[in-house]
mmCIF file of C-alpha atoms in Angstrom:
data_model
loop_
_atom_site.group_PDB
_atom_site.id
_atom_site.type_symbol
_atom_site.label_atom_id
_atom_site.label_comp_id
_atom_site.label_asym_id
_atom_site.label_seq_id
_atom_site.Cartn_x
_atom_site.Cartn_y
_atom_site.Cartn_z
ATOM 1 C CA MET A 1 -22.049 -19.435 6.040
ATOM 2 C CA ALA A 2 -18.143 -19.446 5.696
ATOM 3 C CA PRO A 3 -18.018 -19.588 1.792
ATOM 4 C CA ALA A 4 -20.454 -16.877 1.694
ATOM 5 C CA LEU A 5 -18.490 -14.771 4.101
ATOM 6 C CA LEU A 6 -15.482 -15.416 2.288
ATOM 7 C CA ASP A 7 -16.839 -14.547 -1.101
ATOM 8 C CA LEU A 8 -17.992 -11.284 0.527
ATOM 9 C CA ALA A 9 -14.573 -10.424 1.856
ATOM 10 C CA HIS A 10 -13.019 -11.049 -1.433
ATOM 11 C CA TRP A 11 -15.464 -9.094 -3.482
ATOM 12 C CA SER A 12 -15.891 -6.229 -1.005
ATOM 13 C CA THR A 13 -12.070 -5.921 -0.823
ATOM 14 C CA TRP A 14 -11.614 -5.802 -4.888
ATOM 15 C CA ALA A 15 -14.213 -3.423 -5.142
ATOM 16 C CA VAL A 16 -12.798 -1.255 -2.556
ATOM 17 C CA CYS A 17 -9.243 -1.598 -4.141
ATOM 18 C CA ALA A 18 -10.630 -0.688 -7.477
ATOM 19 C CA ALA A 19 -10.886 2.970 -6.335
ATOM 20 C CA ILE A 20 -8.943 2.890 -3.223
ATOM 21 C CA LYS A 21 -6.236 5.694 -4.542
ATOM 22 C CA LEU A 22 -8.834 7.837 -6.352
ATOM 23 C CA PRO A 23 -9.681 10.128 -3.586
ATOM 24 C CA GLN A 24 -5.901 10.640 -2.979
ATOM 25 C CA LEU A 25 -5.449 11.183 -6.604
ATOM 26 C CA ALA A 26 -8.209 13.512 -7.100
ATOM 27 C CA ALA A 27 -7.118 15.619 -4.242
ATOM 28 C CA VAL A 28 -3.716 15.861 -5.765
ATOM 29 C CA LEU A 29 -4.883 16.664 -9.015
ATOM 30 C CA ARG A 30 -7.507 19.344 -7.858
ATOM 31 C CA ALA A 31 -4.640 21.088 -6.013
ATOM 32 C CA ARG A 32 -2.028 20.475 -8.619
ATOM 33 C CA SER A 33 -0.042 19.998 -5.514
ATOM 34 C CA ALA A 34 1.532 17.317 -3.315
ATOM 35 C CA ARG A 35 1.477 19.161 -0.139
ATOM 36 C CA GLY A 36 1.330 16.934 2.700
ATOM 37 C CA VAL A 37 1.901 13.703 0.836
ATOM 38 C CA SER A 38 5.313 12.037 1.700
ATOM 39 C CA VAL A 39 7.035 10.641 -1.471
ATOM 40 C CA GLY A 40 9.218 8.446 1.044
ATOM 41 C CA SER A 41 6.063 6.897 2.477
ATOM 42 C CA LEU A 42 4.449 6.110 -1.000
ATOM 43 C CA LEU A 43 7.787 4.518 -2.118
ATOM 44 C CA LEU A 44 8.185 2.479 1.003
ATOM 45 C CA GLU A 45 4.018 1.357 0.638
ATOM 46 C CA LEU A 46 4.827 0.514 -3.027
ATOM 47 C CA ALA A 47 7.793 -1.667 -1.952
ATOM 48 C CA GLY A 48 5.829 -3.580 0.536
ATOM 49 C CA PHE A 49 2.854 -4.143 -1.867
ATOM 50 C CA LEU A 50 5.452 -5.572 -4.638
ATOM 51 C CA VAL A 51 7.009 -7.783 -2.022
ATOM 52 C CA PHE A 52 3.887 -9.098 -1.054
ATOM 53 C CA LEU A 53 2.707 -9.711 -4.651
ATOM 54 C CA ARG A 54 5.934 -11.454 -5.209
ATOM 55 C CA TYR A 55 5.482 -13.753 -2.198
ATOM 56 C CA GLN A 56 1.951 -14.664 -3.050
ATOM 57 C CA ILE A 57 3.018 -15.515 -6.719
ATOM 58 C CA TYR A 58 6.248 -17.524 -5.494
ATOM 59 C CA TYR A 59 4.269 -19.574 -3.072
ATOM 60 C CA GLY A 60 1.421 -20.372 -5.339
ATOM 61 C CA TYR A 61 -1.417 -18.976 -3.284
ATOM 62 C CA PRO A 62 -4.968 -18.615 -4.875
ATOM 63 C CA LEU A 63 -5.208 -15.693 -7.438
ATOM 64 C CA GLN A 64 -8.280 -14.394 -5.251
ATOM 65 C CA THR A 65 -6.049 -13.876 -2.239
ATOM 66 C CA TYR A 66 -4.227 -11.130 -3.705
ATOM 67 C CA LEU A 67 -5.977 -10.007 -6.887
ATOM 68 C CA GLU A 68 -6.277 -6.533 -5.663
ATOM 69 C CA TYR A 69 -2.500 -6.018 -5.229
ATOM 70 C CA PRO A 70 -1.719 -5.309 -9.089
ATOM 71 C CA ILE A 71 -4.449 -2.736 -9.189
ATOM 72 C CA ILE A 72 -3.220 -0.979 -6.005
ATOM 73 C CA ILE A 73 0.246 -0.999 -7.452
ATOM 74 C CA ALA A 74 -0.938 0.370 -10.599
ATOM 75 C CA GLN A 75 -2.693 3.375 -8.941
ATOM 76 C CA ASP A 76 0.190 4.003 -6.464
ATOM 77 C CA VAL A 77 2.528 4.180 -9.653
ATOM 78 C CA ILE A 78 0.051 6.603 -11.239
ATOM 79 C CA LEU A 79 0.133 8.653 -7.998
ATOM 80 C CA LEU A 80 3.679 8.612 -7.768
ATOM 81 C CA LEU A 81 4.226 9.814 -11.067
ATOM 82 C CA VAL A 82 1.720 12.780 -10.470
ATOM 83 C CA ILE A 83 3.497 13.754 -7.228
ATOM 84 C CA LEU A 84 6.850 13.615 -8.964
ATOM 85 C CA ARG A 85 5.602 16.060 -11.840
ATOM 86 C CA PHE A 86 4.049 18.321 -9.563
ATOM 87 C CA SER A 87 7.184 18.551 -7.468
ATOM 88 C CA GLY A 88 9.583 18.904 -10.347
ATOM 89 C CA ASN A 89 11.195 15.401 -9.832
ATOM 90 C CA MET A 90 10.338 13.381 -12.673
ATOM 91 C CA LYS A 91 13.892 12.766 -13.444
ATOM 92 C CA ARG A 92 13.738 10.530 -10.437
ATOM 93 C CA ALA A 93 10.955 7.901 -12.085
ATOM 94 C CA LEU A 94 13.519 6.185 -14.105
ATOM 95 C CA LEU A 95 15.700 5.526 -11.135
ATOM 96 C CA TYR A 96 12.513 4.139 -9.165
ATOM 97 C CA ALA A 97 11.384 2.149 -11.911
ATOM 98 C CA VAL A 98 14.924 0.574 -12.304
ATOM 99 C CA THR A 99 15.053 -0.102 -8.645
ATOM 100 C CA PHE A 100 11.846 -1.620 -8.069
ATOM 101 C CA TRP A 101 12.254 -3.857 -11.503
ATOM 102 C CA GLY A 102 15.635 -5.015 -10.209
ATOM 103 C CA GLY A 103 14.194 -5.779 -6.633
ATOM 104 C CA TRP A 104 11.174 -7.867 -8.230
ATOM 105 C CA TYR A 105 13.918 -10.115 -9.899
ATOM 106 C CA ILE A 106 16.339 -10.438 -6.802
ATOM 107 C CA LEU A 107 13.416 -11.392 -4.558
ATOM 108 C CA THR A 108 12.900 -14.994 -5.926
ATOM 109 C CA LEU A 109 16.851 -15.722 -6.668
ATOM 110 C CA ARG A 110 16.839 -17.661 -3.388
ATOM 111 C CA LYS A 111 14.019 -18.823 -0.867
ATOM 112 C CA TRP A 112 15.520 -17.018 2.110
ATOM 113 C CA ILE A 113 15.359 -13.874 0.163
ATOM 114 C CA ILE A 114 11.677 -13.878 -0.413
ATOM 115 C CA ASP A 115 10.861 -15.192 3.113
ATOM 116 C CA LEU A 116 13.069 -12.470 4.591
ATOM 117 C CA ALA A 117 11.667 -9.803 2.801
ATOM 118 C CA MET A 118 8.290 -10.967 3.693
ATOM 119 C CA ASN A 119 9.033 -10.989 7.393
ATOM 120 C CA LEU A 120 10.456 -7.418 6.801
ATOM 121 C CA CYS A 121 7.240 -5.929 5.424
ATOM 122 C CA THR A 122 5.708 -5.412 8.455
ATOM 123 C CA LEU A 123 8.561 -3.053 9.338
ATOM 124 C CA ILE A 124 8.281 -1.784 5.941
ATOM 125 C CA SER A 125 4.429 -0.987 6.375
ATOM 126 C CA ALA A 126 5.162 0.704 9.819
ATOM 127 C CA ALA A 127 7.938 2.714 8.347
ATOM 128 C CA SER A 128 5.621 3.955 5.656
ATOM 129 C CA LYS A 129 2.911 4.924 8.013
ATOM 130 C CA LEU A 130 5.538 6.719 10.475
ATOM 131 C CA ALA A 131 6.953 8.724 7.249
ATOM 132 C CA GLN A 132 3.598 9.964 6.170
ATOM 133 C CA LEU A 133 2.877 11.202 9.793
ATOM 134 C CA ARG A 134 6.118 12.681 10.219
ATOM 135 C CA CYS A 135 5.434 14.617 7.077
ATOM 136 C CA LEU A 136 2.074 15.865 8.437
ATOM 137 C CA TRP A 137 3.840 16.992 11.645
ATOM 138 C CA GLN A 138 6.165 18.807 9.904
ATOM 139 C CA THR A 139 4.070 20.829 7.540
ATOM 140 C CA LYS A 140 0.918 20.825 9.981
ATOM 141 C CA ASP A 141 -1.278 20.419 7.087
ATOM 142 C CA SER A 142 -3.134 17.297 5.923
ATOM 143 C CA GLY A 143 -2.756 19.002 2.549
ATOM 144 C CA GLN A 144 -3.558 16.491 -0.208
ATOM 145 C CA VAL A 145 -3.651 13.550 2.154
ATOM 146 C CA SER A 146 -7.031 11.729 1.818
ATOM 147 C CA ALA A 147 -8.449 10.570 4.950
ATOM 148 C CA LEU A 148 -11.082 8.434 2.698
ATOM 149 C CA THR A 149 -8.089 6.550 1.122
ATOM 150 C CA TRP A 150 -6.686 5.544 4.645
ATOM 151 C CA SER A 151 -10.096 4.613 5.858
ATOM 152 C CA MET A 152 -10.579 2.469 2.714
ATOM 153 C CA ALA A 153 -7.142 0.903 3.115
ATOM 154 C CA ALA A 154 -7.878 0.093 6.991
ATOM 155 C CA TYR A 155 -11.194 -1.864 5.691
ATOM 156 C CA THR A 156 -9.388 -3.881 3.131
ATOM 157 C CA SER A 157 -6.725 -4.888 5.524
ATOM 158 C CA ALA A 158 -9.190 -6.073 7.968
ATOM 159 C CA THR A 159 -11.015 -8.064 5.268
ATOM 160 C CA ARG A 160 -7.578 -9.807 4.285
ATOM 161 C CA ILE A 161 -6.999 -10.907 7.965
ATOM 162 C CA VAL A 162 -10.115 -12.845 7.507
ATOM 163 C CA THR A 163 -9.494 -14.308 4.016
ATOM 164 C CA THR A 164 -5.591 -15.195 5.152
ATOM 165 C CA VAL A 165 -7.269 -17.176 8.111
ATOM 166 C CA MET A 166 -9.963 -18.896 5.985
ATOM 167 C CA THR A 167 -7.541 -19.809 3.046
ATOM 168 C CA THR A 168 -3.819 -19.744 3.092
ATOM 169 C CA ASN A 169 -3.350 -19.743 6.898
ATOM 170 C CA ASP A 170 0.234 -17.993 6.269
ATOM 171 C CA LEU A 171 1.563 -16.718 9.420
ATOM 172 C CA ALA A 172 3.675 -13.939 7.850
ATOM 173 C CA GLY A 173 0.806 -12.503 5.612
ATOM 174 C CA PHE A 174 -1.487 -12.762 8.906
ATOM 175 C CA VAL A 175 1.126 -10.803 10.825
ATOM 176 C CA ARG A 176 1.498 -8.214 8.086
ATOM 177 C CA LYS A 177 -2.228 -7.429 7.728
ATOM 178 C CA THR A 178 -2.956 -7.136 11.388
ATOM 179 C CA ALA A 179 0.160 -4.640 11.769
ATOM 180 C CA LYS A 180 -1.339 -2.652 8.785
ATOM 181 C CA THR A 181 -4.666 -2.565 10.301
ATOM 182 C CA GLN A 182 -3.742 -1.507 13.485
ATOM 183 C CA LEU A 183 -1.264 1.088 12.264
ATOM 184 C CA ARG A 184 -4.026 2.590 9.773
ATOM 185 C CA ILE A 185 -6.426 2.698 12.688
ATOM 186 C CA LEU A 186 -3.998 4.312 15.009
ATOM 187 C CA PHE A 187 -2.550 6.892 12.551
ATOM 188 C CA GLN A 188 -6.140 7.868 11.244
ATOM 189 C CA PRO A 189 -6.629 10.719 13.897
ATOM 190 C CA ALA A 190 -3.494 12.490 12.767
ATOM 191 C CA LEU A 191 -5.256 13.452 9.522
ATOM 192 C CA SER A 192 -8.224 14.714 11.389
ATOM 193 C CA SER A 193 -5.797 16.833 13.570
ATOM 194 C CA THR A 194 -4.310 18.760 10.934
ATOM 195 C CA GLU A 195 -5.974 21.342 9.009
ATOM 196 C CA PRO A 196 -5.746 20.821 4.983
ATOM 197 C CA THR A 197 -5.293 23.793 3.238
ATOM 198 C CA GLY A 198 -5.756 24.847 -0.771
ATOM 199 C CA LEU A 199 -8.018 23.493 -2.951
ATOM 200 C CA GLY A 200 -7.098 19.555 -2.228
ATOM 201 C CA THR A 201 -8.971 19.405 1.008
ATOM 202 C CA ALA A 202 -8.776 16.096 2.613
ATOM 203 C CA ASP A 203 -11.714 13.700 1.864
#
């Protein structure tokens, strides 16, 4: 029973993550606008994903426990580039790329650096959600923010709680995923309470 449940959690997580950012990306492309989407939130999310991926690789955890992260990171990078293009800030793309590349290298210079970064991941995740929520409050418009993407993310965070407990039993990873799940569930009503405008309605 346990192996079957673990396989189901893994495969369903990978399947959802393969398309997790597509509703968000489609909404932005359809409207040709990034209104309601916080670049700061996306950058913090991307930073958190990179730290978590680096942490998993550094400690040699099984590939199936983090296989979705390269997929999500690739989608986040594409989404970020599209948002920067529509907001007229493409010149910042190189700066962001250099910053993330440097951070990826620095993380494993010392064991305490990667451990500290992983422990801070929960705060990074919270800051990412708060930045998006602040953007929604300021604009009073969910704009191109996809509620479907947030729901899919909440599901994958929940399944990863199960896989963490059943495989690595890593406390830092467990705390991060639990916090992410709770934050996404708590912030979901904010997407429904703001009215989307333009062509890119929230999914």
